[in-house]
Each structure stands twice: as C-alpha cells, then as structure tokens.
Amino acid sequence: MADLLKSVRGMRDILPDETRVWQSTERLIFEILEEFGFEEIRIPIVEQFSLFQRSVGSFTDIVQKEMYVFKDKADRILALRPEATAGVVRAYLEHQLYMRKKITRLYYSGPMFRYDRPQKGRYRQFYQVGAEIFGGESPYFDAELIIILGNILQRLDIKKYIFEINSVGCDRCKVEYTGRLQQFLSPHKDGLCHDCKLRLQNNVLRVLDCKVASCRRILEDVPSIQKILCSDCKKHQEILYRTLEKIGIEFVENKNLVRGLDYYTMTVFELKINNEENAVAGGGRYDNLVADLGGPKTFAAGFAIGMDRLCNSVIPKLENKMSIFVFFLGQKALQDGITLVNQARNNEIRIIADYTERSLKNHLKIADKEGAEHVLILGEDELSQQVFLYKNMKDGSQRKIRFEHLSNFLKGLRNA
Ligand code: HAM
C-alpha cells in the first residue's frame, strides 16, 4: 500500500461529530448578528502582503513571524490572511461602502492562517467569525459588541466567562505613552531580547506583548497607559464600563491588555471562558485604520471569535432531526423507489438511502449496527402492492405504508 499522506502541521480536519457543533454554533452567531443588523461580507483568503504590514503592523509578531507569504506567478507578494479586519476595511474602501449607510455593520467567517507554534487551542489554520462596525464614535458601539458576545454566551449556555477590557488610548495618548515607554525601557535595553531592541526604536508598544522571560521581568514595573489617558479616553471607558455593569455582563479592567495588533485605539477587550488561559474572542476600536489605508476618517470597532476555541467549550445539543434509513431489494424496486422516496422528502426528516444490492438480512444488520431506529424497505412484493414496509428497529414492530401516504407518514413519525 502507498504511504498515507497526513495533514500539514498545525492544520487539522474537523470531522462530522465536531462539525455538527460547529454548524449549530455558527448558525446561532449569524442569527444573533443579523438580529443586531449586521450584514454578511465574504472577502478573499489571499490579500496583498502590504495590506497586513500597513494595518496589523510591520513590527507585530503576526506580520514579522507568523504570516504565510508567497509570490504568485506574476511576482506579486501575497499573503494568506492572518485575520480579517484588514481585508474587511480594504473591501469597505474599495467598494465605497461608506456611501451606502451612515453606520455599516458587517460580519464574516472563515479560515485564518498564522504560522504559530501549534498547541492546544492554537492552530496554523483556525477559524473566526468576526463583526465590524464602521461609522460609530460613541462608546455604546463598543458596548454593543460586548453585548453581542454576551448574548452568544447566554444562548450557548456558557456561564463561566469574563471579559478583560482596557484602553490603549487615542492618538495623542498613544504618542505620549510611546515616549514614556521609551524612557522607561531605554535603561534596560541590554536586558531586552533581540526583537524588542528593534521594537524599542520602531514600535515600542509591541514590547508589551513580548513573551520572552527576560523582557517579561523588565515589564513587571512598566508604567500603565491608564495613568496618562486623556479625559476623552477616560470618559469613553467610563461609559462603556457603566453600561456593561448595568446590563450585567461580567468584566474586569486589565491594565496590561494591549493586544498584538497595531491598529487599536482606545477600547480593547478579550473574552475568556471556563478559566482557560487562551482568549476565545478579542477585539476593540480602531478609529485610524480606515484613514491609514487611504479612506476617509471613519470610527470603527469590532471583534473576532476563535471558533476552534469556542466550539471546544460548547456542549453538543442532542440532535433533534430524525433519520430514516431506506433500502431497496432488486433492480425494479430501486428504479421506482428512488423517485417515490424523493417525492416524500421534506425538511423535517433525514432520509438516508442505501442503493447497494444486498439481502434483506444484511441490510437490517447494517441498519442495526449504525443505530437506525426507523427503516423503510421496498422489495418486489411491496412494489406490486404499492406499499413500503416500515420497520421500527427499537420495538421490532412493522407495518405497510401505501405509496400515497408515505409523505404524511414521515411527517407523523417526526411528530410522534
Ligand atoms: P485576535 O485576538 O488576533 O484578533 O484573534 C481573535 C481570536 O481568534 C482569538 O481570541 C482566538 O480565539 C482566535 N485565534 C487567534 N489565533 C489563533 C490560533 N493560532 N489558533 C486558534 N485560534 C486563534 C483578531 O484577529 C482581530 N481581527 C479581531 C478584531 C476584529 N478586532 C477588531 N475587529
């Protein structure tokens, strides 16, 4: 036998037992987003590499270390998207969606790619469902995003969760904080890792996400941005916090939360569930990104949920769609039966046909092994009598169903 090929490291198959949970979870999230007036956008998986340099940031780990970058046959430098906010903003500008509505609410779902070290809950291909709001300056838009996540948790019956929230400040605050951070870190320069030495000059805020132990030690006494937030930033945070308190959403202020993407301004947040270390969702405000990518000044905020992590914590609900297995004995039964069964199909019951020629005994054996509760049989005798034979595998009872009654019988079975 030839060697079996395996999936690529960090990329995995999601098999039918899991996809059932994924489908119902995705459906629920889309439903909630639609209820809040979000509209779906579908964007490409491949974008120009420069889009991510200009949005996520050249000095972030994502762009420096984790991207799948390649040249196409025309020597264009392209990348598999590591996240989708940049692509959604690109599409928002390319199609001038800002002309369509004052407030634009978009959602998306699909695979993202980061060449990260694979471990539990961390993959190189992972899936996000994300939402972005364009055109809203008020902190109540930030609150809405967190409320949506809260509603999702509630409907998924996830009770143990916490939102960690912080502000990374507006432009002015960020400039001031950058200066302070440089002042604080410069005397410790020799103790910083190679990457952080470069970050010190190029993008000092990214030192805050460094995971190297020597850098973490230096960062223990780092001044918090909270100390220099301007009154507008403080007011924005206050309104957000009071709103969440009023609604009853559990959160804490995490003064060290900066998130590893450059585009954030003011509010940033992460959602953790069941005391897990890894965030299940993350997001925040990015009031400069649209303008930085060549568009008009546009307030914006959003989040993305990591579906691999969320679905891992969702308790599968019992399947409520009933299945009936059907098989045919003989060519004539097959020829007529496939049409008859098709006429009786409806969206309330799953009809699973096996067109293989086998004996009745073998068919029943297989149906039993696969856990079938309801079976329909069509053989030559049944065909001549214009009936199906229905067999209840649980209690062994059986009865004849006339062709013209099959549709109603199946509906009745569902409601029984
Ligand atoms: P992010 O925090 O980089 O934010 O990713 C959001 C979520 O994606 C994470 O909380 C996590 O659940 C999941 N995730 C990230 N990396 C991995 C991985 N390697 N394996 C499994 N899951 C992963 C963003 O991507 C922003 N675009 C969110 C956003 C939207 N901000 C504003 N709008």
Coordinates of C-alpha atoms and ligand atoms in Angstrom, one line a residue:
M1 CA 0.0 0.0 0.0
A2 CA 1.2 3.5 -0.8
D3 CA 2.3 5.8 2.1
L4 CA -0.6 7.7 3.7
L5 CA -0.3 11.4 3.5
K6 CA -1.0 13.4 6.6
S7 CA -2.4 16.9 7.1
V8 CA 0.1 19.7 7.4
R9 CA 1.4 20.5 10.9
G10 CA -0.9 22.9 12.7
M11 CA -3.8 22.3 10.3
R12 CA -6.5 19.8 11.0
D13 CA -9.6 18.1 9.8
I14 CA -12.8 18.9 11.6
L15 CA -14.8 15.6 11.4
P16 CA -18.6 15.1 11.2
D17 CA -19.0 14.6 15.0
E18 CA -17.5 18.1 15.5
T19 CA -18.9 19.8 12.5
R20 CA -22.4 19.3 13.9
V21 CA -21.5 21.5 16.9
W22 CA -19.7 24.0 14.6
Q23 CA -22.7 24.3 12.3
S24 CA -25.2 24.9 15.1
T25 CA -22.8 27.4 16.8
E26 CA -22.1 29.3 13.6
R27 CA -25.8 29.4 12.8
L28 CA -26.6 30.8 16.2
I29 CA -23.9 33.5 16.0
F30 CA -25.0 34.5 12.5
E31 CA -28.6 34.7 13.7
I32 CA -27.7 37.0 16.6
L33 CA -25.5 39.2 14.4
E34 CA -28.4 39.5 11.9
E35 CA -30.7 40.4 14.8
F36 CA -28.4 43.4 15.5
G37 CA -28.5 44.5 11.9
F38 CA -25.1 43.1 10.7
E39 CA -24.8 42.0 7.1
E40 CA -22.5 39.3 5.8
I41 CA -19.4 40.1 3.8
R42 CA -17.3 37.5 2.1
I43 CA -13.7 38.5 1.3
P44 CA -10.8 36.6 -0.2
I45 CA -8.4 34.5 1.9
V46 CA -5.5 35.9 -0.1
E47 CA -4.6 39.6 0.0
Q48 CA -1.6 41.7 -0.8
F49 CA 1.0 41.3 1.9
S50 CA 1.4 45.1 2.2
L51 CA -2.3 45.3 3.5
F52 CA -1.2 43.5 6.6
Q53 CA 2.0 45.4 7.0
R54 CA 0.0 48.7 6.9
S55 CA -2.8 47.5 9.2
V56 CA -1.8 44.8 11.6
G57 CA 1.7 46.5 11.7
S58 CA 5.2 45.7 10.4
F59 CA 6.6 45.1 13.9
T60 CA 3.9 42.8 15.2
D61 CA 4.7 39.1 15.8
I62 CA 1.9 38.3 13.4
V63 CA 3.5 40.2 10.4
Q64 CA 7.1 39.5 11.4
K65 CA 6.9 35.8 12.3
E66 CA 3.6 34.3 11.6
M67 CA 2.5 35.0 8.1
Y68 CA 2.3 32.7 5.1
V69 CA 3.8 35.0 2.4
F70 CA 4.4 33.9 -1.1
K71 CA 4.8 35.2 -4.6
D72 CA 2.3 34.4 -7.4
K73 CA 3.4 33.7 -11.0
A74 CA 3.4 37.4 -11.7
D75 CA 5.7 38.1 -8.8
R76 CA 3.0 39.8 -6.7
I77 CA 3.8 39.5 -3.0
L78 CA 0.7 37.9 -1.4
A79 CA -0.3 36.5 1.9
L80 CA -2.8 34.1 3.4
R81 CA -4.9 36.3 5.7
P82 CA -3.8 36.1 9.4
E83 CA -7.1 37.9 10.4
A84 CA -9.9 39.6 8.5
T85 CA -10.3 43.1 9.8
A86 CA -7.7 44.4 7.4
G87 CA -9.5 42.7 4.4
V88 CA -12.9 44.0 5.5
V89 CA -11.5 47.5 5.7
R90 CA -9.9 47.1 2.3
A91 CA -13.3 45.9 0.9
Y92 CA -15.1 48.7 2.7
L93 CA -12.9 51.3 0.9
E94 CA -12.7 49.5 -2.5
H95 CA -16.5 49.4 -2.8
Q96 CA -17.1 52.7 -1.0
L97 CA -19.4 51.1 1.4
Y98 CA -19.3 54.3 3.5
M99 CA -21.5 55.9 0.8
R100 CA -24.2 53.3 1.4
K101 CA -25.0 53.8 5.1
K102 CA -24.0 56.0 8.0
I103 CA -23.4 53.1 10.2
T104 CA -22.2 49.9 8.4
R105 CA -22.3 46.6 10.3
L106 CA -20.5 43.7 8.7
Y107 CA -19.8 40.1 9.7
Y108 CA -17.7 37.4 8.2
S109 CA -16.5 33.9 8.9
G110 CA -13.8 31.7 7.6
P111 CA -10.2 30.3 8.0
M112 CA -7.3 32.5 9.0
F113 CA -3.6 31.4 8.9
R114 CA -0.8 32.1 11.4
Y115 CA 2.5 30.2 11.5
D116 CA 2.3 30.0 15.2
R117 CA 3.6 27.1 17.4
P118 CA 0.8 24.6 17.4
Q119 CA -0.6 23.5 20.7
K120 CA -3.9 23.0 22.4
G121 CA -6.3 25.6 21.0
R122 CA -3.6 27.1 18.7
Y123 CA -3.5 26.1 15.1
R124 CA -1.9 27.4 11.9
Q125 CA -5.3 27.3 10.2
F126 CA -8.0 28.3 12.5
Y127 CA -11.5 29.8 12.1
Q128 CA -13.0 33.1 13.1
V129 CA -16.4 34.6 13.0
G130 CA -16.0 38.4 13.2
A131 CA -18.0 41.5 13.3
E132 CA -17.1 45.1 12.4
I133 CA -19.0 48.4 12.9
F134 CA -18.0 51.4 10.8
G135 CA -19.1 54.9 11.5
G136 CA -19.8 54.8 15.2
E137 CA -17.9 57.0 17.6
S138 CA -20.0 56.5 20.7
P139 CA -18.8 54.1 23.4
Y140 CA -22.2 52.4 23.2
F141 CA -21.0 50.9 19.9
D142 CA -18.2 49.2 21.8
A143 CA -20.8 48.1 24.4
E144 CA -22.9 46.7 21.7
L145 CA -20.1 44.4 20.5
I146 CA -19.6 43.1 24.0
I147 CA -23.4 42.7 24.5
I148 CA -23.5 40.6 21.3
L149 CA -20.8 38.3 22.7
G150 CA -22.7 38.2 26.0
N151 CA -25.8 37.1 24.1
I152 CA -23.9 34.4 22.3
L153 CA -22.6 33.1 25.6
Q154 CA -26.0 33.1 27.1
R155 CA -27.7 31.3 24.2
L156 CA -24.8 28.7 24.3
D157 CA -25.4 28.3 28.0
I158 CA -21.8 29.2 28.8
K159 CA -21.9 30.7 32.3
K160 CA -18.3 30.9 33.3
Y161 CA -16.8 33.7 31.4
I162 CA -15.0 37.0 31.9
F163 CA -14.3 40.0 29.6
E164 CA -11.0 41.7 30.1
I165 CA -11.1 45.3 29.0
N166 CA -8.6 48.1 28.7
S167 CA -8.0 51.3 26.8
V168 CA -4.8 51.7 24.7
G169 CA -5.7 55.4 24.3
C170 CA -6.3 57.7 21.4
D171 CA -3.6 59.0 19.0
R172 CA -2.5 61.7 21.4
C173 CA -2.4 59.3 24.4
K174 CA -0.5 56.7 22.3
V175 CA 2.2 59.3 21.3
E176 CA 2.7 60.3 24.9
Y177 CA 2.7 56.8 26.2
T178 CA 5.3 55.8 23.5
G179 CA 7.6 58.5 24.8
R180 CA 7.1 57.3 28.4
L181 CA 7.7 53.7 27.5
Q182 CA 10.9 54.5 25.6
Q183 CA 12.1 56.4 28.6
F184 CA 11.3 53.5 30.9
L185 CA 12.8 50.8 28.7
S186 CA 16.0 52.6 27.4
P187 CA 18.0 52.0 30.6
H188 CA 17.0 48.2 30.4
K189 CA 17.9 48.0 26.7
D190 CA 20.7 45.4 27.2
G191 CA 18.3 43.1 29.0
L192 CA 15.7 43.1 26.2
C193 CA 15.5 40.3 23.6
H194 CA 16.8 40.9 20.0
D195 CA 13.3 41.7 18.7
C196 CA 12.5 44.1 21.5
K197 CA 15.7 46.0 21.0
L198 CA 14.4 46.7 17.5
R199 CA 10.9 47.4 18.7
L200 CA 12.3 50.0 21.1
Q201 CA 13.2 52.1 18.2
N202 CA 10.5 51.2 15.7
N203 CA 7.3 50.4 17.6
V204 CA 7.8 50.4 21.3
L205 CA 4.2 49.5 22.2
R206 CA 4.8 46.0 20.8
V207 CA 7.4 45.3 23.5
L208 CA 4.4 45.0 25.8
D209 CA 3.3 41.7 24.0
C210 CA 6.7 40.1 24.2
K211 CA 6.6 36.7 25.8
V212 CA 10.4 36.2 26.4
A213 CA 11.1 35.8 30.1
S214 CA 13.8 38.4 30.4
C215 CA 11.5 41.0 28.7
R216 CA 8.6 40.0 30.9
R217 CA 10.7 40.6 34.0
I218 CA 11.6 44.1 32.9
L219 CA 7.9 44.8 32.1
E220 CA 6.8 43.9 35.6
D221 CA 7.2 47.6 36.7
V222 CA 6.2 49.2 33.4
P223 CA 4.1 52.3 33.8
S224 CA 0.4 51.7 32.8
I225 CA -1.2 53.7 30.0
Q226 CA -4.2 54.3 32.3
K227 CA -2.1 56.9 34.1
I228 CA -1.8 59.2 31.0
L229 CA -5.2 58.7 29.4
C230 CA -6.8 62.0 28.3
S231 CA -10.2 63.0 29.6
D232 CA -12.0 61.9 26.4
C233 CA -10.5 58.4 26.6
K234 CA -11.3 58.2 30.3
K235 CA -14.9 59.2 29.6
H236 CA -15.3 56.7 26.8
Q237 CA -14.1 53.9 29.1
E238 CA -16.3 55.0 32.0
I239 CA -19.5 54.9 29.8
L240 CA -18.5 51.5 28.5
Y241 CA -17.9 50.1 32.0
R242 CA -21.1 51.6 33.4
T243 CA -23.2 50.2 30.5
L244 CA -21.8 46.7 30.9
E245 CA -22.4 46.9 34.7
K246 CA -26.0 47.9 34.1
I247 CA -26.6 45.1 31.6
G248 CA -24.9 42.6 34.0
I249 CA -22.0 41.5 31.8
E250 CA -19.0 40.2 33.8
F251 CA -15.8 42.1 33.1
V252 CA -12.6 43.2 34.7
E253 CA -10.2 46.0 33.8
N254 CA -6.9 44.5 32.7
K255 CA -4.4 47.4 32.6
N256 CA -1.8 45.2 30.9
L257 CA -4.1 44.2 28.0
V258 CA -2.7 45.8 24.8
R259 CA -3.4 43.1 22.1
G260 CA -0.9 42.1 19.4
L261 CA -2.2 44.2 16.6
D262 CA -1.2 47.8 15.9
Y263 CA -4.5 49.2 14.7
Y264 CA -6.3 49.5 18.0
T265 CA -7.2 52.8 19.6
M266 CA -9.0 53.3 22.9
T267 CA -11.1 50.2 23.8
V268 CA -9.5 46.7 23.6
F269 CA -11.1 43.6 25.0
E270 CA -10.7 39.8 25.2
L271 CA -13.2 37.2 26.2
K272 CA -12.1 34.2 28.3
I273 CA -14.3 31.3 29.2
N274 CA -14.1 28.4 31.7
N275 CA -10.9 29.8 33.3
E276 CA -9.0 29.0 30.1
E277 CA -5.8 30.9 29.5
N278 CA -6.4 31.5 25.8
A279 CA -8.9 34.1 24.8
V280 CA -11.9 32.9 22.8
A281 CA -12.6 36.2 21.3
G282 CA -10.8 39.6 21.0
G283 CA -11.5 42.9 19.6
G284 CA -11.6 46.7 20.1
R285 CA -11.8 50.1 18.5
Y286 CA -9.6 51.1 15.5
D287 CA -10.5 54.7 14.7
N288 CA -7.5 55.3 12.4
L289 CA -7.3 52.2 10.3
V290 CA -9.7 53.3 7.6
A291 CA -7.8 56.6 7.1
D292 CA -4.5 54.8 7.4
L293 CA -5.5 52.6 4.4
G294 CA -6.4 55.7 2.3
G295 CA -10.1 56.2 3.2
P296 CA -12.0 59.0 4.9
K297 CA -11.7 59.4 8.7
T298 CA -14.0 56.6 10.0
F299 CA -14.7 55.5 13.5
A300 CA -14.6 51.7 13.7
A301 CA -14.7 48.8 16.2
G302 CA -15.1 45.0 16.0
F303 CA -14.3 41.6 17.4
A304 CA -13.4 38.1 16.2
I305 CA -14.4 34.9 17.8
G306 CA -12.0 32.0 17.6
M307 CA -14.3 29.2 16.5
D308 CA -11.9 26.4 17.3
R309 CA -11.8 27.5 20.9
L310 CA -15.4 28.4 21.2
C311 CA -16.7 25.1 19.8
N312 CA -14.4 23.2 22.1
S313 CA -16.4 24.6 25.0
V314 CA -19.9 24.2 23.6
I315 CA -21.8 21.2 24.9
P316 CA -23.3 19.4 22.0
K317 CA -27.1 19.5 22.0
L318 CA -29.0 16.4 21.2
E319 CA -29.8 16.1 17.5
N320 CA -33.5 16.7 17.0
K321 CA -33.7 15.8 13.4
M322 CA -34.9 12.2 12.9
S323 CA -33.4 9.8 10.5
I324 CA -35.0 7.0 8.5
F325 CA -32.9 4.5 6.6
V326 CA -34.3 3.2 3.3
F327 CA -33.2 0.3 1.1
F328 CA -34.4 -1.5 -1.9
L329 CA -34.5 -5.1 -2.8
G330 CA -34.0 -5.7 -6.5
Q331 CA -33.5 -3.5 -9.5
K332 CA -37.2 -2.8 -10.2
A333 CA -37.7 -1.6 -6.6
L334 CA -34.6 0.6 -6.9
Q335 CA -35.7 2.2 -10.2
D336 CA -39.2 3.1 -8.9
G337 CA -38.2 3.6 -5.3
I338 CA -35.7 6.4 -5.7
T339 CA -38.4 8.6 -7.3
L340 CA -41.1 7.7 -4.7
V341 CA -38.7 8.5 -1.8
N342 CA -37.7 11.7 -3.4
Q343 CA -41.3 12.8 -3.6
A344 CA -41.7 12.2 0.1
R345 CA -38.6 14.1 1.2
N346 CA -39.2 17.1 3.4
N347 CA -37.0 19.3 5.6
E348 CA -38.2 17.7 8.9
I349 CA -36.7 14.3 8.5
R350 CA -33.5 12.9 7.1
I351 CA -33.9 10.1 4.6
I352 CA -30.7 8.1 4.2
A353 CA -30.8 5.7 1.3
D354 CA -28.5 2.7 0.6
Y355 CA -28.7 1.7 -3.1
T356 CA -26.4 -1.3 -2.7
E357 CA -27.8 -4.7 -3.6
R358 CA -27.8 -6.8 -0.5
S359 CA -30.1 -9.4 1.1
L360 CA -32.8 -8.1 3.5
K361 CA -30.9 -9.8 6.4
N362 CA -27.7 -7.9 5.6
H363 CA -29.4 -4.6 5.1
L364 CA -31.1 -5.0 8.5
K365 CA -27.8 -6.0 10.1
I366 CA -26.1 -2.9 8.8
A367 CA -29.0 -0.6 9.8
D368 CA -28.9 -2.0 13.3
K369 CA -25.1 -1.6 13.6
E370 CA -25.4 2.1 12.5
G371 CA -28.1 2.7 15.2
A372 CA -31.1 3.2 12.8
E373 CA -34.4 3.4 14.6
H374 CA -36.6 3.6 11.6
V375 CA -36.3 1.6 8.4
L376 CA -38.2 1.6 5.1
I377 CA -37.9 -1.4 2.8
L378 CA -39.1 -1.7 -0.8
G379 CA -38.9 -5.1 -2.4
E380 CA -40.7 -6.7 -5.3
D381 CA -43.7 -7.8 -3.2
E382 CA -44.1 -4.3 -1.7
L383 CA -43.8 -2.8 -5.2
S384 CA -46.6 -4.9 -6.6
Q385 CA -48.8 -4.0 -3.5
Q386 CA -47.8 -0.3 -3.9
V387 CA -46.6 -0.1 -0.3
F388 CA -43.3 0.4 1.6
L389 CA -42.6 -1.8 4.6
Y390 CA -41.8 0.3 7.7
K391 CA -39.9 -1.4 10.5
N392 CA -39.3 0.1 13.9
M393 CA -35.9 -1.3 14.9
K394 CA -36.4 -0.4 18.6
D395 CA -39.6 -2.5 19.2
G396 CA -39.4 -4.7 16.1
S397 CA -42.9 -3.7 15.0
Q398 CA -43.6 -3.3 11.3
R399 CA -46.4 -2.0 9.1
K400 CA -47.2 -1.3 5.5
I401 CA -47.4 2.3 4.2
R402 CA -49.1 3.0 1.0
F403 CA -47.1 5.0 -1.5
E404 CA -49.5 7.9 -1.5
H405 CA -49.4 8.0 2.3
L406 CA -45.6 8.0 2.6
S407 CA -45.2 11.7 2.9
N408 CA -47.7 12.1 5.7
F409 CA -46.4 9.0 7.4
L410 CA -42.9 10.5 7.5
K411 CA -44.2 13.8 8.9
G412 CA -46.2 11.9 11.5
L413 CA -43.1 9.9 12.5
R414 CA -41.3 13.2 13.1
N415 CA -44.1 14.5 15.4
A416 CA -44.7 11.2 17.2
Ligands
HAM1 P1 -7.1 38.1 17.5 O1 -7.2 38.3 19.0 O2 -5.8 38.0 16.9 O3 -8.0 39.3 16.9 O4 -8.0 36.8 17.1 C1 -9.3 36.7 17.6 C2 -9.5 35.3 18.1 O5 -9.0 34.3 17.1 C3 -8.6 34.9 19.3 O6 -9.2 35.4 20.5 C4 -8.6 33.4 19.3 O7 -9.8 32.8 19.8 C5 -8.6 33.1 17.8 N1 -7.2 32.8 17.4 C6 -6.2 33.6 17.1 N2 -5.1 32.9 16.8 C7 -5.4 31.6 16.8 C8 -4.7 30.4 16.6 N3 -3.5 30.4 16.2 N4 -5.4 29.2 16.8 C9 -6.7 29.2 17.2 N5 -7.4 30.3 17.4 C10 -6.8 31.5 17.2 C11 -8.2 39.5 15.6 O8 -7.9 38.6 14.7 C12 -8.9 40.8 15.2 N6 -9.0 40.9 13.8 C13 -10.2 40.9 16.0 C14 -10.9 42.2 15.7 C15 -11.9 42.4 14.8 N7 -10.5 43.4 16.1 C16 -11.4 44.3 15.7 N8 -12.2 43.7 14.8

